[in-house]
Coordinates of C-alpha atoms in Angstrom, one line a residue:
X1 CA 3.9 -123.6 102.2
X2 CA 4.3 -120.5 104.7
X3 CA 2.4 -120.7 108.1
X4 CA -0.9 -119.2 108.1
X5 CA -1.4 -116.0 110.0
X6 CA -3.5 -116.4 113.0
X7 CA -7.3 -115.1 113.2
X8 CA -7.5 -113.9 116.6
X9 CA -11.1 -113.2 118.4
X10 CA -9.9 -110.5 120.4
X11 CA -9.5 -107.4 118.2
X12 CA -12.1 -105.9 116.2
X13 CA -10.3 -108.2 112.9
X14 CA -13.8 -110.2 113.6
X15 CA -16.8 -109.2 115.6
X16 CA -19.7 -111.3 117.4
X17 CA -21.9 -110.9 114.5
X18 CA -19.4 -112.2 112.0
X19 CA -18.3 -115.3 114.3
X20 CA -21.8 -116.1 115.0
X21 CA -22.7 -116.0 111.0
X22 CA -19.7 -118.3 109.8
X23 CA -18.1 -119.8 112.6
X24 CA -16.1 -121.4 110.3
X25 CA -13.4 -118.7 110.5
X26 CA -12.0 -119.3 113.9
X27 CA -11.0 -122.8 113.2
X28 CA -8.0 -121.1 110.8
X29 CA -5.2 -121.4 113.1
X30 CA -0.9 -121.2 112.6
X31 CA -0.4 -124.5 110.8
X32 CA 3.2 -125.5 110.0
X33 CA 1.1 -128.7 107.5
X34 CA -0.4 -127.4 104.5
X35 CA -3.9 -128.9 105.5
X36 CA -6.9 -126.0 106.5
X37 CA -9.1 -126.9 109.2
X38 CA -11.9 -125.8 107.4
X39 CA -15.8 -126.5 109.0
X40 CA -18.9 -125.1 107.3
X41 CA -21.0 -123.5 109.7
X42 CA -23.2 -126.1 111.3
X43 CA -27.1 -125.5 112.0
X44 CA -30.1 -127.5 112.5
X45 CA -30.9 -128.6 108.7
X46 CA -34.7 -129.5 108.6
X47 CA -36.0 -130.5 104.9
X48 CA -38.1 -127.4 105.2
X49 CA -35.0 -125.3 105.8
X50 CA -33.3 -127.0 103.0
X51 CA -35.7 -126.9 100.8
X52 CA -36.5 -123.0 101.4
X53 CA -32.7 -122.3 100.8
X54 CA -32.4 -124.6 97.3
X55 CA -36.0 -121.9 96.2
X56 CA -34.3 -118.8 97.3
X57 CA -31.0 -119.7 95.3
X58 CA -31.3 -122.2 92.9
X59 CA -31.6 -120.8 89.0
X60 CA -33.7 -123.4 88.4
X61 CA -35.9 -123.0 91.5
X62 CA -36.3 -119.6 91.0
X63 CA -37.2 -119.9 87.0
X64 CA -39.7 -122.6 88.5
X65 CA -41.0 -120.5 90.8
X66 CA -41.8 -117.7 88.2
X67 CA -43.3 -120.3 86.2
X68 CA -46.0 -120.7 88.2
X69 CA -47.1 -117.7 89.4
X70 CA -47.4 -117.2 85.1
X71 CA -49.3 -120.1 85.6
X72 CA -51.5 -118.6 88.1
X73 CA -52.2 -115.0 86.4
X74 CA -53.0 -117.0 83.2
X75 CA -55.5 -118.9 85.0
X76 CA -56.6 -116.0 87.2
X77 CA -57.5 -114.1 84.3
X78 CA -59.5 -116.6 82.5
X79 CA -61.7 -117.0 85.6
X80 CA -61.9 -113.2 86.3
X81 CA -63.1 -113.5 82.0
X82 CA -65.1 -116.2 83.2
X83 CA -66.9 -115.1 85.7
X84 CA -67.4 -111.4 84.8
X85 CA -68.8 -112.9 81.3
X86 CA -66.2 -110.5 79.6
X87 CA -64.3 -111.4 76.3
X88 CA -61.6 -113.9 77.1
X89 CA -58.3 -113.8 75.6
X90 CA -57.8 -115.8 72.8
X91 CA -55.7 -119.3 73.3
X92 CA -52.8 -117.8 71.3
X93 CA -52.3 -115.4 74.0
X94 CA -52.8 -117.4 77.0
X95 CA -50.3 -119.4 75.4
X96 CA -47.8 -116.8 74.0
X97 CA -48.0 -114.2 77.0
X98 CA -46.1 -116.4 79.6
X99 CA -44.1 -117.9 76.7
X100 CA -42.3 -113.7 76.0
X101 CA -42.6 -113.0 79.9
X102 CA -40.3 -115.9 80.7
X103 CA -38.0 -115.1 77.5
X104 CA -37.6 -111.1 79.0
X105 CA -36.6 -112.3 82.2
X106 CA -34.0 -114.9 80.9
X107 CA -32.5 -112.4 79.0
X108 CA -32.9 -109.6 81.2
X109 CA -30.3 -111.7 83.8
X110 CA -33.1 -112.5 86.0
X111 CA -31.5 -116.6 86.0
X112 CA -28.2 -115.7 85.9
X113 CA -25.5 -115.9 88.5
X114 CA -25.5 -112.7 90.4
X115 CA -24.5 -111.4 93.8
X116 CA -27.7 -110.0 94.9
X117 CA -31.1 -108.9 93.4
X118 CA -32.8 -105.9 95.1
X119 CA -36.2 -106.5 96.1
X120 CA -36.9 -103.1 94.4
X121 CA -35.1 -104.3 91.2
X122 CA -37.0 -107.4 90.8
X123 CA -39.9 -105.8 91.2
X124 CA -39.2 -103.4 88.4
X125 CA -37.7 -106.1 86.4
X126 CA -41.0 -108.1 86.8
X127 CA -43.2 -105.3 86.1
X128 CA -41.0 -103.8 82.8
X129 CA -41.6 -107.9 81.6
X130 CA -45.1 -107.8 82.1
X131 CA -45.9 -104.6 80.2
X132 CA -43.2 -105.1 77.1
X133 CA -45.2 -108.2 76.5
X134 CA -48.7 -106.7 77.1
X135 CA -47.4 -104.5 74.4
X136 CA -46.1 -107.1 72.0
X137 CA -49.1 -109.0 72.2
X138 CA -51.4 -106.0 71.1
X139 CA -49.0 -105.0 68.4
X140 CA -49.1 -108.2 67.1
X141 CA -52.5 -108.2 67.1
X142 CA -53.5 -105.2 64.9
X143 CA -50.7 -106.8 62.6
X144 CA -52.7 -109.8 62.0
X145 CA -55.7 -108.1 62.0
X146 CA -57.5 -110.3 65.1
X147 CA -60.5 -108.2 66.6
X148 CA -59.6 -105.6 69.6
X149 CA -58.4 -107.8 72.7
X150 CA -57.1 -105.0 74.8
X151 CA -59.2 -105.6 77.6
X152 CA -58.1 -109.6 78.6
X153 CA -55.0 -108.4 77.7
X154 CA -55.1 -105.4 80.0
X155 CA -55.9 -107.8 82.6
X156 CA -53.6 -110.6 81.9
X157 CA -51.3 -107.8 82.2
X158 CA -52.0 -107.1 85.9
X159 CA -52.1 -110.5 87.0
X160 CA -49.1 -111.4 85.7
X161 CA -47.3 -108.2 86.8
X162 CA -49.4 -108.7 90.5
X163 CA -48.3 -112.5 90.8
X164 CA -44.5 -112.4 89.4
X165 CA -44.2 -109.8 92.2
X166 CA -45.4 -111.7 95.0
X167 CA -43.6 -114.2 94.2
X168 CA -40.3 -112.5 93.7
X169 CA -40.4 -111.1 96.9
X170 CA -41.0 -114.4 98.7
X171 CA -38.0 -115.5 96.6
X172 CA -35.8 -112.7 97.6
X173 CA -36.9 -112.9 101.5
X174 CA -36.1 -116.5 101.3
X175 CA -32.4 -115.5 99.9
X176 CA -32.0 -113.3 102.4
X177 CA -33.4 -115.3 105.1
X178 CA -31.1 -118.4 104.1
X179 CA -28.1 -116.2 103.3
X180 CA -28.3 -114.0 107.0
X181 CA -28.2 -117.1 108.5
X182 CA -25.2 -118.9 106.9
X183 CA -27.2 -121.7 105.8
X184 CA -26.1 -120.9 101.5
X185 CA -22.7 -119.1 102.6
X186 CA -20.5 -120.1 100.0
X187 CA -16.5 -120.1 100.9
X188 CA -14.7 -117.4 99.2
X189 CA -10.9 -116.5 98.8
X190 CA -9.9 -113.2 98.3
X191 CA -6.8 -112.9 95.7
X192 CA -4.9 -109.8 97.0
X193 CA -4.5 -108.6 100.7
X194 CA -4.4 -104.9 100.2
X195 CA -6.8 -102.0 100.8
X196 CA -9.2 -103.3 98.3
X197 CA -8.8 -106.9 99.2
X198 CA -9.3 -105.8 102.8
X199 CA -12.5 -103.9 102.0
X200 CA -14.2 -106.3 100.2
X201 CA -13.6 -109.2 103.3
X202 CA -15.2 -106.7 105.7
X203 CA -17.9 -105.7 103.6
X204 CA -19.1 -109.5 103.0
X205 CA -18.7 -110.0 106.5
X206 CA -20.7 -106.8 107.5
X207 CA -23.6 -107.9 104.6
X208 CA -24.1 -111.4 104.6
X209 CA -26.4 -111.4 102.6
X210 CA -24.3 -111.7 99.4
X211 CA -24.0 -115.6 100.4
X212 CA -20.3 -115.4 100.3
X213 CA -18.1 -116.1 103.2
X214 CA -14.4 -114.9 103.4
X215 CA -12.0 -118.0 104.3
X216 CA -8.7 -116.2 103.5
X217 CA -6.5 -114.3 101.2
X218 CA -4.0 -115.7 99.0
X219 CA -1.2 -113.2 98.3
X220 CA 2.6 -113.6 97.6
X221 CA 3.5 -110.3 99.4
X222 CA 0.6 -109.3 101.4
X223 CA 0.9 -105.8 103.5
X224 CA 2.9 -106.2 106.6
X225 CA -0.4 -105.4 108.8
X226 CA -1.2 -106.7 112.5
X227 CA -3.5 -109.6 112.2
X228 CA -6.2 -107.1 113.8
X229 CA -6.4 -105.0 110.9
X230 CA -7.3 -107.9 108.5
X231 CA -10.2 -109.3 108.6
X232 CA -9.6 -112.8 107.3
X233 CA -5.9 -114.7 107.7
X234 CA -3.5 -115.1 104.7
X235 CA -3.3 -118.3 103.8
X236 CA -0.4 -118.3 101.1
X237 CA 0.6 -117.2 97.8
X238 CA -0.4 -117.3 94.3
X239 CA 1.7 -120.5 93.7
X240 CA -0.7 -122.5 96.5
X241 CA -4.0 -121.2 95.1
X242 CA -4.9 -123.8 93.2
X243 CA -3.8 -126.2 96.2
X244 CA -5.8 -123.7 98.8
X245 CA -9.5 -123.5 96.8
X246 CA -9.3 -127.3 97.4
X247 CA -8.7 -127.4 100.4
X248 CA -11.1 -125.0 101.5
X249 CA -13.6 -126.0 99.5
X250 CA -14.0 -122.4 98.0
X251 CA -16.8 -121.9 95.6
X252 CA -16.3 -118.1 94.8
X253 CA -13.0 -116.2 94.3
X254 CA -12.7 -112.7 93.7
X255 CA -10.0 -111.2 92.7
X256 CA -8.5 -108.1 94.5
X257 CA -4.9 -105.4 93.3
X258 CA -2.3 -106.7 94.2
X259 CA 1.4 -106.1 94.3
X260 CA 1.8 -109.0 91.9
X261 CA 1.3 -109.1 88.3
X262 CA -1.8 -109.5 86.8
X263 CA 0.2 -112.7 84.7
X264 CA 0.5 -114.4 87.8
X265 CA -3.2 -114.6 88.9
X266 CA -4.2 -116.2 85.0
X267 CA -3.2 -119.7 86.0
X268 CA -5.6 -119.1 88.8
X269 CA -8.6 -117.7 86.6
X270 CA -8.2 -120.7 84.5
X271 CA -7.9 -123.7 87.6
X272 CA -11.1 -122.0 88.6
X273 CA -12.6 -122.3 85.4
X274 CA -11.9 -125.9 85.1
X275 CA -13.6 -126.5 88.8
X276 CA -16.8 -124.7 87.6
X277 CA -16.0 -122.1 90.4
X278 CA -17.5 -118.0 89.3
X279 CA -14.8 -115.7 89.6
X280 CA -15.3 -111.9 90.1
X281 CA -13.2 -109.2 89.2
X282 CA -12.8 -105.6 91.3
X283 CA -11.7 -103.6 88.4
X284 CA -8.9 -101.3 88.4
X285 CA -10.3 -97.2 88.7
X286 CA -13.5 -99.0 90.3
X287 CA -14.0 -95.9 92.1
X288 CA -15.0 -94.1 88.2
X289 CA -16.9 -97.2 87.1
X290 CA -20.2 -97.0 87.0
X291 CA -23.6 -98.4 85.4
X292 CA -23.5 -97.0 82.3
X293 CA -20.2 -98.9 81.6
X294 CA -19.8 -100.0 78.5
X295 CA -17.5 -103.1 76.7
X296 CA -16.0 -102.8 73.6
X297 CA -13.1 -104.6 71.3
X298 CA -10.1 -103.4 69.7
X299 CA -9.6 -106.7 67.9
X300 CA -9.0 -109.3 70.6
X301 CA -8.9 -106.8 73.6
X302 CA -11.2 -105.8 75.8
X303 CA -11.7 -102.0 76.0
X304 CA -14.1 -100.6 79.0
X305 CA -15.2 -97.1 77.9
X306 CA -16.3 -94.8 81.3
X307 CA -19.6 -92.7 80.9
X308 CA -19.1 -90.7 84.0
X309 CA -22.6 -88.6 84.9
X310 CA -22.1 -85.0 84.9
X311 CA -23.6 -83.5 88.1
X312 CA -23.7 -79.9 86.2
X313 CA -25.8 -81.7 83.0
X314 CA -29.2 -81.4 81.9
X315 CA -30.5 -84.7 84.0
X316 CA -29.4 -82.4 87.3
X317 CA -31.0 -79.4 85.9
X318 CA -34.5 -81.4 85.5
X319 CA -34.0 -83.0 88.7
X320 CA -33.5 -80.2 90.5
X321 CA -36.4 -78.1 88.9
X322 CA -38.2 -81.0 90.0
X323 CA -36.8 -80.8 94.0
X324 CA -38.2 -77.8 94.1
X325 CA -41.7 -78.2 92.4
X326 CA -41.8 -81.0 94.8
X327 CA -41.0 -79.2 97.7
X328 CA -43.5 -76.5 97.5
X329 CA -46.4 -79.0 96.6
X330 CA -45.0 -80.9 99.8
X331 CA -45.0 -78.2 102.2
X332 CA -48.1 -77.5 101.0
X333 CA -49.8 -80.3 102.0
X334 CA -48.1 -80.7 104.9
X335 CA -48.9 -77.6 106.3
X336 CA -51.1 -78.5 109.1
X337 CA -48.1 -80.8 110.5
X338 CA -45.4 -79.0 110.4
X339 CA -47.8 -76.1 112.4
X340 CA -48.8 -78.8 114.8
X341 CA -45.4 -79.5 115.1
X342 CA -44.2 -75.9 115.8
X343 CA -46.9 -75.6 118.3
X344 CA -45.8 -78.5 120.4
X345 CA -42.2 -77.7 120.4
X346 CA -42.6 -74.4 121.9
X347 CA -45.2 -75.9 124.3
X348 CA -43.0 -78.6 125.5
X349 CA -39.8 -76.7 125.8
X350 CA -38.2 -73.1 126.0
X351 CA -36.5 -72.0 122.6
X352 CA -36.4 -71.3 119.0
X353 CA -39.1 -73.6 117.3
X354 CA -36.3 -73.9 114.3
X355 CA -32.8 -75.2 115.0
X356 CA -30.5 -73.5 112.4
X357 CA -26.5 -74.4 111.6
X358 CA -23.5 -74.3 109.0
X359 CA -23.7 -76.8 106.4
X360 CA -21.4 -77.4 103.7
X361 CA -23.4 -78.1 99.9
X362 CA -22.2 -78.2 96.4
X363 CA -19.4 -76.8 95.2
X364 CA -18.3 -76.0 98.9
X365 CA -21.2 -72.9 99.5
X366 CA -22.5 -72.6 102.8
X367 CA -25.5 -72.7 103.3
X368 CA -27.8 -72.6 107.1
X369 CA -30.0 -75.9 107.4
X370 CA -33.3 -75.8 109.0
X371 CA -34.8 -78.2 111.7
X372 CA -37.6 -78.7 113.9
X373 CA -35.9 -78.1 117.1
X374 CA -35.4 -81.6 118.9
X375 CA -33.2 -80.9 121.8
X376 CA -32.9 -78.2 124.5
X377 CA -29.7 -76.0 124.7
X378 CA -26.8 -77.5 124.9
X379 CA -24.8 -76.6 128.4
X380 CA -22.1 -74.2 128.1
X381 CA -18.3 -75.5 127.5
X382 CA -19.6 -79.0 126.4
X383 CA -17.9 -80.4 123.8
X384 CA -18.7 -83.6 121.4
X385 CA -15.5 -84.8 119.8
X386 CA -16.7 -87.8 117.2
X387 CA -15.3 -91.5 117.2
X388 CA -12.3 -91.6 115.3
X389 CA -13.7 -93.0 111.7
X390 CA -17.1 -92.2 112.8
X391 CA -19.2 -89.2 111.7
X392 CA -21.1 -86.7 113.6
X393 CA -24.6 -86.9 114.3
X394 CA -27.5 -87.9 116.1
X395 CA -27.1 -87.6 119.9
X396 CA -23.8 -85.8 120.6
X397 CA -22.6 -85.9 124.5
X398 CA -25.6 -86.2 126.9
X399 CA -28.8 -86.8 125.6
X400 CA -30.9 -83.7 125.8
X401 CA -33.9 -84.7 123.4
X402 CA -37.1 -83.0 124.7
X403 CA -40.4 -85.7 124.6
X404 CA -41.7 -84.3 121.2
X405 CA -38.4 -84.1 120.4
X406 CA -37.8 -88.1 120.4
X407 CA -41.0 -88.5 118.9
X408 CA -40.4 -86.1 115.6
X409 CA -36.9 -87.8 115.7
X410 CA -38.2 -91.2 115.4
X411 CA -40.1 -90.7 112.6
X412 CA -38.0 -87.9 110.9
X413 CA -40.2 -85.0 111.0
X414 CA -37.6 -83.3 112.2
X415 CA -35.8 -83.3 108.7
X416 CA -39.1 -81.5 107.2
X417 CA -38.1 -77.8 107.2
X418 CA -35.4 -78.9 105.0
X419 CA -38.0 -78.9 102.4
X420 CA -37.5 -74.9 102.4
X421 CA -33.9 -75.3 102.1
X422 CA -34.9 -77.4 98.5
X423 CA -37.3 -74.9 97.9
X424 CA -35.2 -71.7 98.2
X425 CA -32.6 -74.5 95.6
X426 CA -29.9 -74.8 98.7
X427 CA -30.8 -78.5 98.5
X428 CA -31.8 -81.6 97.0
X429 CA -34.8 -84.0 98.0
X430 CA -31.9 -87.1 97.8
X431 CA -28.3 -86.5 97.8
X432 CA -25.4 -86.8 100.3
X433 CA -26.5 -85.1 103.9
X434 CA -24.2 -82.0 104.5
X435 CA -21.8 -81.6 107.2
X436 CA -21.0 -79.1 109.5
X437 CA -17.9 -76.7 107.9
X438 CA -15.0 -77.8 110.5
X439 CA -15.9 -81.2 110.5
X440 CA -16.1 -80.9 106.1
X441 CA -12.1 -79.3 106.3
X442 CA -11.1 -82.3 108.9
X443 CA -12.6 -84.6 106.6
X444 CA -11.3 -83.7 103.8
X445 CA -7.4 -83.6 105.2
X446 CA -8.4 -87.0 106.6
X447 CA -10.1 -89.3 104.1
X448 CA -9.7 -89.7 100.4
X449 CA -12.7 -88.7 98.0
X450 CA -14.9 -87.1 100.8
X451 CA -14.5 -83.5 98.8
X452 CA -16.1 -85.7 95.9
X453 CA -19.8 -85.6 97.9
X454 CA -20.1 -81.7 97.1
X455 CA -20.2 -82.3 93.3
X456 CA -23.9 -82.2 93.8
X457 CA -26.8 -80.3 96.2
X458 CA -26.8 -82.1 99.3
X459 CA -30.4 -84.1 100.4
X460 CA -32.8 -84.4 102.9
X461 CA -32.1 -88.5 102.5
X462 CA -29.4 -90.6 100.5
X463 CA -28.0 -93.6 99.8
X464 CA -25.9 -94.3 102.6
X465 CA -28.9 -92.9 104.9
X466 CA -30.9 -95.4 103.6
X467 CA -28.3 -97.9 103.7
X468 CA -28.4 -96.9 108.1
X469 CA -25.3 -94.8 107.9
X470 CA -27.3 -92.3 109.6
X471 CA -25.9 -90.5 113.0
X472 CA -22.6 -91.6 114.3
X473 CA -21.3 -94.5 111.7
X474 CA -18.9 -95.4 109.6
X475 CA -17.6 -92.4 108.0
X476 CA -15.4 -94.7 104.8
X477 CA -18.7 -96.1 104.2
X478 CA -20.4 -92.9 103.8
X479 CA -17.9 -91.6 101.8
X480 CA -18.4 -95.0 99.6
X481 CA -22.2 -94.9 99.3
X482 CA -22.3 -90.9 98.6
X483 CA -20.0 -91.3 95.7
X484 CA -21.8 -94.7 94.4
X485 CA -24.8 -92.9 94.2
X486 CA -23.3 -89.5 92.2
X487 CA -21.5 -92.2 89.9
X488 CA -24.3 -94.3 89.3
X489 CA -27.3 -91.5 89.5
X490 CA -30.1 -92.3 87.8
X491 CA -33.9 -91.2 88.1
X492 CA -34.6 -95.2 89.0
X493 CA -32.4 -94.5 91.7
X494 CA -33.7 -91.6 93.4
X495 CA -37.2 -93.7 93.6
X496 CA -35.6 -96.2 95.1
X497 CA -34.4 -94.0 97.8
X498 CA -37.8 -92.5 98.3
X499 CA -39.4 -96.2 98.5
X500 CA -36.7 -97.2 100.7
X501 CA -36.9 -93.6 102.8
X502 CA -40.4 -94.1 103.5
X503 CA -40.6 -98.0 104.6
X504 CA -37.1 -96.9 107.1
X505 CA -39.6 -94.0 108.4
X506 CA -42.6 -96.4 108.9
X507 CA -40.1 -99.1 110.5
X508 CA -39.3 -96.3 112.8
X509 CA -35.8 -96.7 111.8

């Protein structure tokens, strides 16, 4: 077996945040022996903290856990009959409501093996159960000819959808709680040591939360790269893999491109299989595949047929017909802010209550973006040059934010005048954030797919805002979150981002 490539501590190949979370890593050293040095990350255990992490990721647990809170809206609903001396729902029901609720869920994937449930997903999946078995139930009443139950159904409805809720967000803030803290990180090997492998080590170190914890790669010809430009050491080939998931203890392997042939990595798909260990797959094109994927067979091979959205369709025509319906019911109402707003800024500082610039929108048309003006001139000859890989944004050079300025800032009022840019149809209420022209040509020249972000109106908010790529961040993530959400656009989607806009502007964030 070849050495293993050092992890060093000193470049950004690992930050604070990612040694503090799985500590594990810097115990991979140069080893001449084929054993790994491989420690779990060690923390105070308490039954309470075990027992909080086997609810917040155990199937079972978790079916448990839905189980009685169907338990509870049953119950809840008889005493609300009870006590109100309303009709009550017949046994049948009481009986067969939780019964079809639990079924949706199981086959909706709610107790399946999954990365990571969104809060806002679970809620929707809890609530889409509830009310396709409301509905069941009262169909299936008129077909046997029972007397109108609509109303204990109607409210067996909204204690079931109330409860499964509640107790799918304690479930999913346990997860997260359990999985932030490395106390369910599960040790993962990477197959392939590429671009893609690369990217998907960093982005499981930047987001614990996925419970998985990058040990090492396992590649036969990995990239000669500088041990600070990978994330996680290579710790041998394809031949060792089987050798190298025991000895680290992996319980997750995804597999990555590689310069190999896919014929090589089957032996390791199948030693997996045998230890009961999940294997995930990064497909090849991943950048066109999107939700609406679909599987079919030609005989014994699997076909995967792309359904790419089309940003010039009808869906975008409704959606931005709705922008700007939206935008003028919005501006509207929010009339007396946005004047209490202009007044302050042009008592609190000398200048233009509107900051105008460039911005670069769909289909590359320019367009001038309007602001509440947050900052006071800036100085003549001052330049902001951006962090290499970073994006503009946010405070450039010295910080010149007026006191309203920080305020509005804080909780995005700032961003409101936009909402005559959607208005006038320059915009979109949720959509990539446009960029200034030179930095859009820079960008361009620079990093692969960013030109993809003006198939559609730029927003006020977006995924990767939401996401806190907001200001001066990652630019490749941006990139990566804009075209996720133009690939996988949906109207599900943009309320998300709405829900998920507002509780970052109520956080202050």
């Amino acid at each position: 077996m070849p050495p293993y490539e050092p992890l060093t501590q000193d470049g950004p190949a690992i930050g604070n945040r990612e040694a503090e979370l799985h500590p594990h890593l810097s115990t991979l050293r140069v080893r001449s022996a084929p054993t790994i040095d491989f420690e779990r990350p060690r923390y105070r255990q308490t039954r309470l903290s075990r027992a909080l992490a086997a609810c917040g990721t155990s199937r079972p647990a978790i079916a448990g856990i839905d189980t009685s809170m169907m338990f509870l809206a049953v119950a809840s609903a008889a005493a609300v009959s009870a006590s109100a001396d309303a009709q009550p729902a017949p046994r049948w029901v009481l009986a067969l409501f939780p019964l079809l609720v639990l079924l949706q869920l199981s086959l909706r994937g709610s107790y399946g093996p999954r990365l990571l449930m969104p809060v806002l997903d679970g809620i929707r999946l809890m609530i889409t159960a509830a009310s396709m078995t409301a509905i069941l139930i009262i169909a299936l009443q008129s077909v046997i000819g029972e007397p109108d139950i609509n109303s204990p159904v109607l409210r067996l409805w909204i204690f079931t959808a109330v409860f499964l809720v509640v107790g799918r967000v304690v479930v999913n803030r346990i997860q997260y709680w359990t999985r932030v803290r490395g106390r369910m990180a599960i040790p993962t090997l990477i197959l392939g040591a590429g671009v893609v492998g690369r990217q998907v080590a960093r982005r499981l170190l930047s987001r614990p939360e996925y419970g998985l914890a990058p040990v090492g790669f396992v590649d036969s010809d990995p990239p000669a790269l500088q041990t600070a430009h990978r994330p996680v050491p290579v710790l041998g080939g394809f031949e060792e893999a089987e050798e190298l998931i025991d000895e680290t203890g992996a319980g997750h392997v995804i597999l990555a491109f590689s310069s190999f042939p896919d014929s090589s990595m089957l032996p390791v798909i199948r030693a997996c299989d045998r230890r009961g260990i999940r294997v995930s797959l990064v497909p090849r094109l991943f950048e066109s595949v999107n939700d609406r994927l679909m599987l079919e067979h030609l005989g014994g091979i699997p076909v995967l047929s792309l359904r790419p959205v089309d940003p010039k369709g009808w869906q975008f025509t409704l959606k931005h017909a709705f922008d700007r319906v939206a935008a003028s019911l919005l501006l509207l109402f929010l009339l007396p802010v946005l004047l209490t707003v202009a007044l302050l800024i042009t008592l609190s500082s000398p200048g233009a209550v509107l900051f105008r610039q460039r911005r670069v929108g769909r289909d590359g048309q320019d367009f001038e973006l309007l602001k509440f003006r947050s900052m006071t001139m800036r100085p003549a000859g001052e330049e902001f040059v951006p962090t290499n890989g970073c994006a503009p944004g946010g405070v450039e050079g010295g910080d010149r934010r007026t006191l309203i300025g920080r305020l509005i800032r804080r909780l995005s009022i700032d961003e409101l005048p936009q909402l005559i840019n959607v208005m006038k149809g320059e915009m979109s209420l949720i959509g990539p954030r446009p960029e200034r022209p030179e930095y859009v040509e820079l960008f361009r020249n620079d990093h692969d797919r960013y030109g993809e972000r003006h198939r559609v109106k730029s927003g006020i908010t977006g995924w990767a805002q939401v996401h806190g790529l907001r200001g001066q961040t990652s630019l490749a993530d941006r990139i990566e979150w804009d075209n996720f959400y133009i690939e996988n656009w949906s109207i599900w989607l943009d309320v998300k981002i709405l829900i998920m806009t507002a509780a970052a502007v109520f956080r202050g964030d």
